[in-house]
Short mmCIF file of C-alpha atoms and ligand atoms in Angstrom, two decimals:
data_model
loop_
_atom_site.label_atom_id
_atom_site.label_comp_id
_atom_site.label_asym_id
_atom_site.label_seq_id
_atom_site.Cartn_x
_atom_site.Cartn_y
_atom_site.Cartn_z
CA MET G 15 8.49 -0.72 -17.26
CA LEU G 16 5.97 -2.55 -14.71
CA GLN G 17 8.68 -5.42 -13.18
CA ALA G 18 5.97 -6.79 -10.48
CA LEU G 19 3.56 -6.62 -8.44
CA ILE G 20 3.81 -7.66 -4.70
CA PHE G 21 1.17 -8.27 -2.61
CA ASP G 22 0.20 -8.08 1.02
CA LEU G 23 -2.07 -11.48 1.83
CA ASP G 24 -4.22 -9.76 4.89
CA GLY G 25 -6.61 -8.13 3.84
CA VAL G 26 -5.26 -8.52 -0.40
CA ILE G 27 -4.72 -11.67 -1.68
CA THR G 28 -7.93 -13.27 1.77
CA ASP G 29 -9.95 -11.68 4.38
CA THR G 30 -7.77 -13.49 7.27
CA ALA G 31 -8.60 -10.52 9.54
CA HIS G 32 -11.29 -11.44 11.44
CA LEU G 33 -9.76 -14.39 12.08
CA HIS G 34 -6.93 -12.50 13.57
CA PHE G 35 -9.51 -10.14 16.04
CA ILE G 36 -11.73 -13.67 17.33
CA ALA G 37 -8.77 -14.56 18.48
CA TRP G 38 -6.73 -11.88 20.13
CA GLN G 39 -10.31 -10.75 21.17
CA SER G 40 -10.60 -14.35 22.78
CA VAL G 41 -6.94 -13.97 24.10
CA ALA G 42 -7.03 -10.25 25.20
CA ALA G 43 -10.68 -11.05 27.16
CA GLU G 44 -8.76 -13.75 29.15
CA LEU G 45 -6.57 -11.00 30.27
CA GLY G 46 -9.76 -8.25 31.51
CA ILE G 47 -9.13 -6.44 28.05
CA GLN G 48 -11.94 -5.99 25.35
CA ILE G 49 -10.99 -5.20 22.57
CA ASP G 50 -13.37 -3.30 19.52
CA GLU G 51 -13.25 -2.85 15.58
CA GLU G 52 -11.22 0.33 16.51
CA VAL G 53 -8.61 -1.97 18.36
CA ASN G 54 -8.45 -4.65 15.16
CA GLN G 55 -8.18 -1.29 12.28
CA SER G 56 -4.79 -0.38 14.38
CA LEU G 57 -3.35 -3.63 14.06
CA LYS G 58 -3.60 -4.79 10.62
CA GLY G 59 0.31 -5.24 8.84
CA ILE G 60 1.38 -5.62 12.37
CA SER G 61 4.02 -7.93 13.41
CA ARG G 62 2.64 -10.72 17.01
CA MET G 63 4.05 -9.68 19.42
CA ALA G 64 4.33 -5.17 18.22
CA SER G 65 -0.18 -6.74 18.21
CA LEU G 66 -0.07 -7.85 21.71
CA GLU G 67 1.81 -4.54 23.14
CA ARG G 68 -0.75 -2.65 21.09
CA ILE G 69 -2.90 -5.00 22.91
CA LEU G 70 -1.69 -4.44 26.78
CA GLN G 71 -0.96 -0.33 25.51
CA PHE G 72 -4.97 0.17 24.72
CA GLY G 73 -5.90 -2.04 27.96
CA GLY G 74 -3.82 0.11 30.59
CA LYS G 75 -1.58 -2.97 31.56
CA VAL G 76 1.94 -3.12 30.15
CA GLY G 77 4.87 -3.96 32.01
CA LEU G 78 2.27 -6.16 34.18
CA PHE G 79 3.80 -9.16 31.90
CA SER G 80 7.34 -10.50 31.92
CA VAL G 81 8.85 -10.95 27.98
CA ALA G 82 8.07 -15.32 28.80
CA GLU G 83 4.93 -14.10 29.94
CA LYS G 84 4.00 -12.34 27.00
CA VAL G 85 5.16 -14.82 24.45
CA ALA G 86 3.11 -17.89 26.03
CA ILE G 87 -0.27 -15.27 25.60
CA ALA G 88 0.99 -14.73 21.52
CA SER G 89 1.89 -18.36 21.00
CA ARG G 90 -1.82 -18.51 22.41
CA LYS G 91 -3.45 -16.16 20.42
CA ASN G 92 -1.41 -17.77 17.36
CA ASP G 93 -2.56 -21.33 18.06
CA ARG G 94 -6.19 -20.33 18.07
CA TYR G 95 -5.95 -18.15 15.53
CA VAL G 96 -3.84 -21.81 13.49
CA ALA G 97 -7.10 -23.47 14.10
CA LEU G 98 -9.22 -20.90 12.62
CA LEU G 99 -7.97 -20.88 9.59
CA GLY G 100 -8.49 -24.45 9.01
CA SER G 101 -11.52 -22.94 7.29
CA LEU G 102 -10.19 -21.10 4.46
CA GLY G 103 -9.79 -22.88 1.09
CA PRO G 104 -9.69 -21.21 -2.40
CA GLU G 105 -13.04 -20.17 -2.84
CA SER G 106 -11.60 -17.62 0.14
CA ILE G 107 -9.42 -15.71 -2.00
CA LEU G 108 -10.93 -12.00 -2.01
CA PRO G 109 -12.26 -11.11 -5.78
CA GLY G 110 -10.89 -10.34 -8.63
CA ILE G 111 -7.29 -11.27 -7.46
CA ALA G 112 -7.06 -15.23 -9.15
CA SER G 113 -7.47 -13.82 -12.05
CA LEU G 114 -6.16 -10.47 -11.99
CA LEU G 115 -2.65 -12.91 -10.74
CA ASP G 116 -3.51 -14.91 -13.86
CA GLU G 117 -3.39 -12.21 -16.57
CA LEU G 118 0.03 -11.04 -14.18
CA ARG G 119 1.93 -14.53 -15.21
CA SER G 120 0.58 -14.08 -18.69
CA ARG G 121 2.55 -11.11 -19.05
CA GLY G 122 5.68 -12.21 -17.52
CA ILE G 123 4.87 -9.85 -14.97
CA GLY G 124 6.94 -11.27 -11.58
CA ILE G 125 5.00 -11.55 -8.57
CA GLY G 126 5.85 -11.72 -5.07
CA LEU G 127 4.15 -11.67 -1.54
CA ALA G 128 5.46 -9.16 1.77
CA SER G 129 2.92 -9.74 4.61
CA ALA G 130 4.12 -10.03 7.79
CA SER G 131 2.80 -12.84 9.35
CA LEU G 132 4.90 -16.24 9.79
CA ASN G 133 1.62 -18.23 8.75
CA ALA G 134 1.63 -16.87 5.28
CA PRO G 135 3.24 -19.64 3.51
CA GLY G 136 0.06 -22.08 4.78
CA ILE G 137 -2.44 -19.69 4.85
CA LEU G 138 -1.62 -19.39 0.20
CA GLN G 139 -1.73 -24.01 0.72
CA ALA G 140 -4.58 -23.62 1.86
CA LEU G 141 -5.74 -21.47 -0.79
CA GLY G 142 -3.90 -22.93 -3.13
CA LEU G 143 -1.61 -20.37 -4.41
CA THR G 144 1.60 -21.39 -3.82
CA ALA G 145 2.77 -22.03 -7.23
CA MET G 146 0.89 -18.87 -8.68
CA PHE G 147 3.39 -16.32 -6.29
CA ASP G 148 8.07 -16.09 -7.67
CA TYR G 149 8.73 -14.82 -4.99
CA CYS G 150 7.40 -14.05 -0.85
CA ALA G 151 10.14 -12.70 1.84
CA ASP G 152 10.08 -14.51 4.80
CA ALA G 153 8.84 -12.76 7.54
CA SER G 154 11.24 -14.38 9.57
CA ARG G 155 14.36 -13.19 8.65
CA ILE G 156 13.09 -9.54 8.80
CA THR G 157 14.35 -7.38 11.65
CA CYS G 158 11.61 -3.92 10.98
CA SER G 159 7.85 -4.59 10.60
CA LYS G 160 5.58 -2.27 8.81
CA PRO G 161 5.58 0.86 8.31
CA ASP G 162 9.74 0.46 8.07
CA PRO G 163 9.76 -0.31 3.92
CA GLU G 164 12.14 -3.57 4.07
CA ILE G 165 9.97 -6.44 3.91
CA PHE G 166 8.64 -4.96 0.02
CA LEU G 167 12.84 -4.50 -0.25
CA ALA G 168 12.84 -7.22 0.70
CA ALA G 169 10.66 -9.03 -2.29
CA CYS G 170 12.00 -6.78 -4.89
CA ALA G 171 15.80 -7.84 -3.98
CA GLY G 172 14.20 -11.72 -4.37
CA LEU G 173 12.71 -10.38 -7.99
CA SER G 174 15.42 -9.16 -8.47
CA ALA G 175 13.44 -6.01 -9.33
CA THR G 176 13.87 -2.09 -9.00
CA PRO G 177 11.57 0.00 -6.85
CA GLN G 178 10.61 1.91 -8.81
CA ARG G 179 9.10 -0.12 -11.40
CA CYS G 180 7.83 -2.46 -9.08
CA ILE G 181 3.58 -1.65 -7.28
CA GLY G 182 2.99 -2.80 -3.79
CA VAL G 183 -0.33 -3.14 -2.56
CA GLU G 184 -1.90 -3.48 1.08
CA ASP G 185 -5.32 -3.16 2.89
CA ALA G 186 -3.21 -1.56 6.13
CA GLN G 187 -2.32 2.32 6.58
CA ALA G 188 1.09 0.94 7.91
CA GLY G 189 1.61 -1.14 4.59
CA ILE G 190 1.08 1.96 2.46
CA ALA G 191 3.94 3.47 4.74
CA ALA G 192 6.00 1.17 4.13
CA ILE G 193 6.05 0.64 0.14
CA ASN G 194 5.88 4.65 -0.43
CA ALA G 195 9.14 4.77 1.84
CA SER G 196 10.70 1.37 -0.14
CA GLY G 197 10.41 4.01 -3.28
CA MET G 198 7.34 1.34 -5.07
CA VAL G 199 4.06 2.50 -6.13
CA SER G 200 1.46 2.43 -4.12
CA ILE G 201 -2.33 0.87 -4.00
CA GLY G 202 -4.50 0.88 -1.31
CA ILE G 203 -7.18 -1.75 -0.83
CA GLY G 204 -9.66 0.16 1.25
CA ALA G 205 -12.21 3.10 2.27
CA THR G 206 -10.32 5.27 5.56
CA LEU G 207 -6.39 4.47 3.78
CA THR G 208 -4.97 7.41 2.75
CA ASP G 209 -1.31 8.60 1.22
CA ALA G 210 -1.79 5.88 -1.31
CA ASP G 211 -0.93 6.59 -4.92
CA LEU G 212 -4.13 4.68 -6.49
CA ARG G 213 -6.42 3.55 -3.79
CA LEU G 214 -9.39 1.18 -4.40
CA ASN G 215 -12.54 0.50 -2.77
CA SER G 216 -12.25 -3.12 -3.05
CA THR G 217 -10.07 -6.50 -4.77
CA GLU G 218 -12.96 -6.02 -7.45
CA GLU G 219 -11.67 -2.99 -8.08
CA LEU G 220 -8.01 -3.71 -8.49
CA THR G 221 -8.21 -4.88 -12.56
CA TRP G 222 -5.37 -4.65 -14.70
CA ARG G 223 -6.27 -1.82 -16.62
CA ARG G 224 -6.82 0.22 -13.74
CA ILE G 225 -2.91 -1.54 -12.64
CA ALA G 226 -1.46 -0.18 -16.55
CA GLY G 227 -2.87 3.09 -16.48
CA LEU G 228 -0.99 3.98 -13.03
CA MET G 229 1.99 3.01 -14.78
CA GLU G 230 0.96 4.70 -17.43
CA LEU G 231 0.65 8.14 -14.70
CA THR G 232 3.86 7.17 -13.12
CA ASP G 233 5.62 6.80 -16.21
CA ARG G 234 5.11 10.04 -17.62
CA ALA G 235 5.15 11.87 -14.39
CA THR G 236 8.91 10.45 -14.35
CA ALA G 237 9.81 11.85 -17.83
CA VAL G 238 8.34 15.41 -17.00
CA ARG G 239 10.67 16.05 -14.31
CA ARG G 240 13.78 14.59 -15.61
P1 B16 D 305 0.89 -14.11 11.82
P2 B16 D 305 -0.01 -9.03 6.09
C1 B16 D 305 -0.17 -9.16 9.07
O1 B16 D 305 -0.15 -9.91 7.84
C2 B16 D 305 -1.58 -8.89 9.06
O2 B16 D 305 -2.20 -8.23 8.73
C3 B16 D 305 -1.29 -8.54 11.04
O3 B16 D 305 -2.57 -8.48 11.52
C4 B16 D 305 -0.76 -9.75 11.25
O4 B16 D 305 -0.69 -9.81 13.18
C5 B16 D 305 0.30 -10.66 11.31
O5 B16 D 305 0.34 -9.74 9.62
C6 B16 D 305 1.01 -10.93 11.82
O6 B16 D 305 0.55 -12.56 11.61
O7 B16 D 305 0.37 -13.90 13.98
O8 B16 D 305 0.30 -14.87 11.73
O9 B16 D 305 2.91 -13.98 12.20
O10 B16 D 305 -0.36 -8.26 6.23
O11 B16 D 305 0.96 -8.20 6.50
O12 B16 D 305 0.11 -10.20 5.86
MG1 MG D 306 -2.15 -6.57 5.01
#
């Protein structure tokens, strides 16, 4: 029996990856680093400070900044990102997600959030989805970021759910690794993802029928192993 679905936010509920990109691109350019779409892909699901480290590494500038300078750079990026978030509204919810949340709710299945973003509460608010989530793991309390399973396990605990009875949905490779390490069943959204129990091309394909089918397969596989 499926107890809960635990969603990543950026790239699954709404597409803020391009807003992160615009903000990082302008801050990186001021440091003399030009980042492209490929670098942006590698930042998905990664925390703000870890993203800055990756950008500095890509630009060959590791070790050139003090901790205080790095905190200031990250906060400059966040100010620009938050300003861009002003454009978000209910119409920014990715296709199929609003109806899926309604369906899960009507079936009594728990709905959780496992986002690395410290801006997650504000984003859910802007999308008009705050009340749809039974529990949101607090990224500020997480010590090990994805691919560590900590945030997904925190969401399961907050929902009083058993990981093996939950499905996690992610658009980042680090996120799929985190779900798999937590013992949950994984669904990946995106053409290039590997290792997910089910991989879909877009959120439009994330229907209740597919979710129920995946859980049935998983239950059968568990029964055969017993
Ligand atoms: P913030 P997710 C992640 O969100 C983003 O994918 C990642 O690009 C970002 O660096 C991270 O949140 C932190 O975001 O700077 O807003 O705290 O995909 O885990 O929902
Ligand atoms: Mg994501």
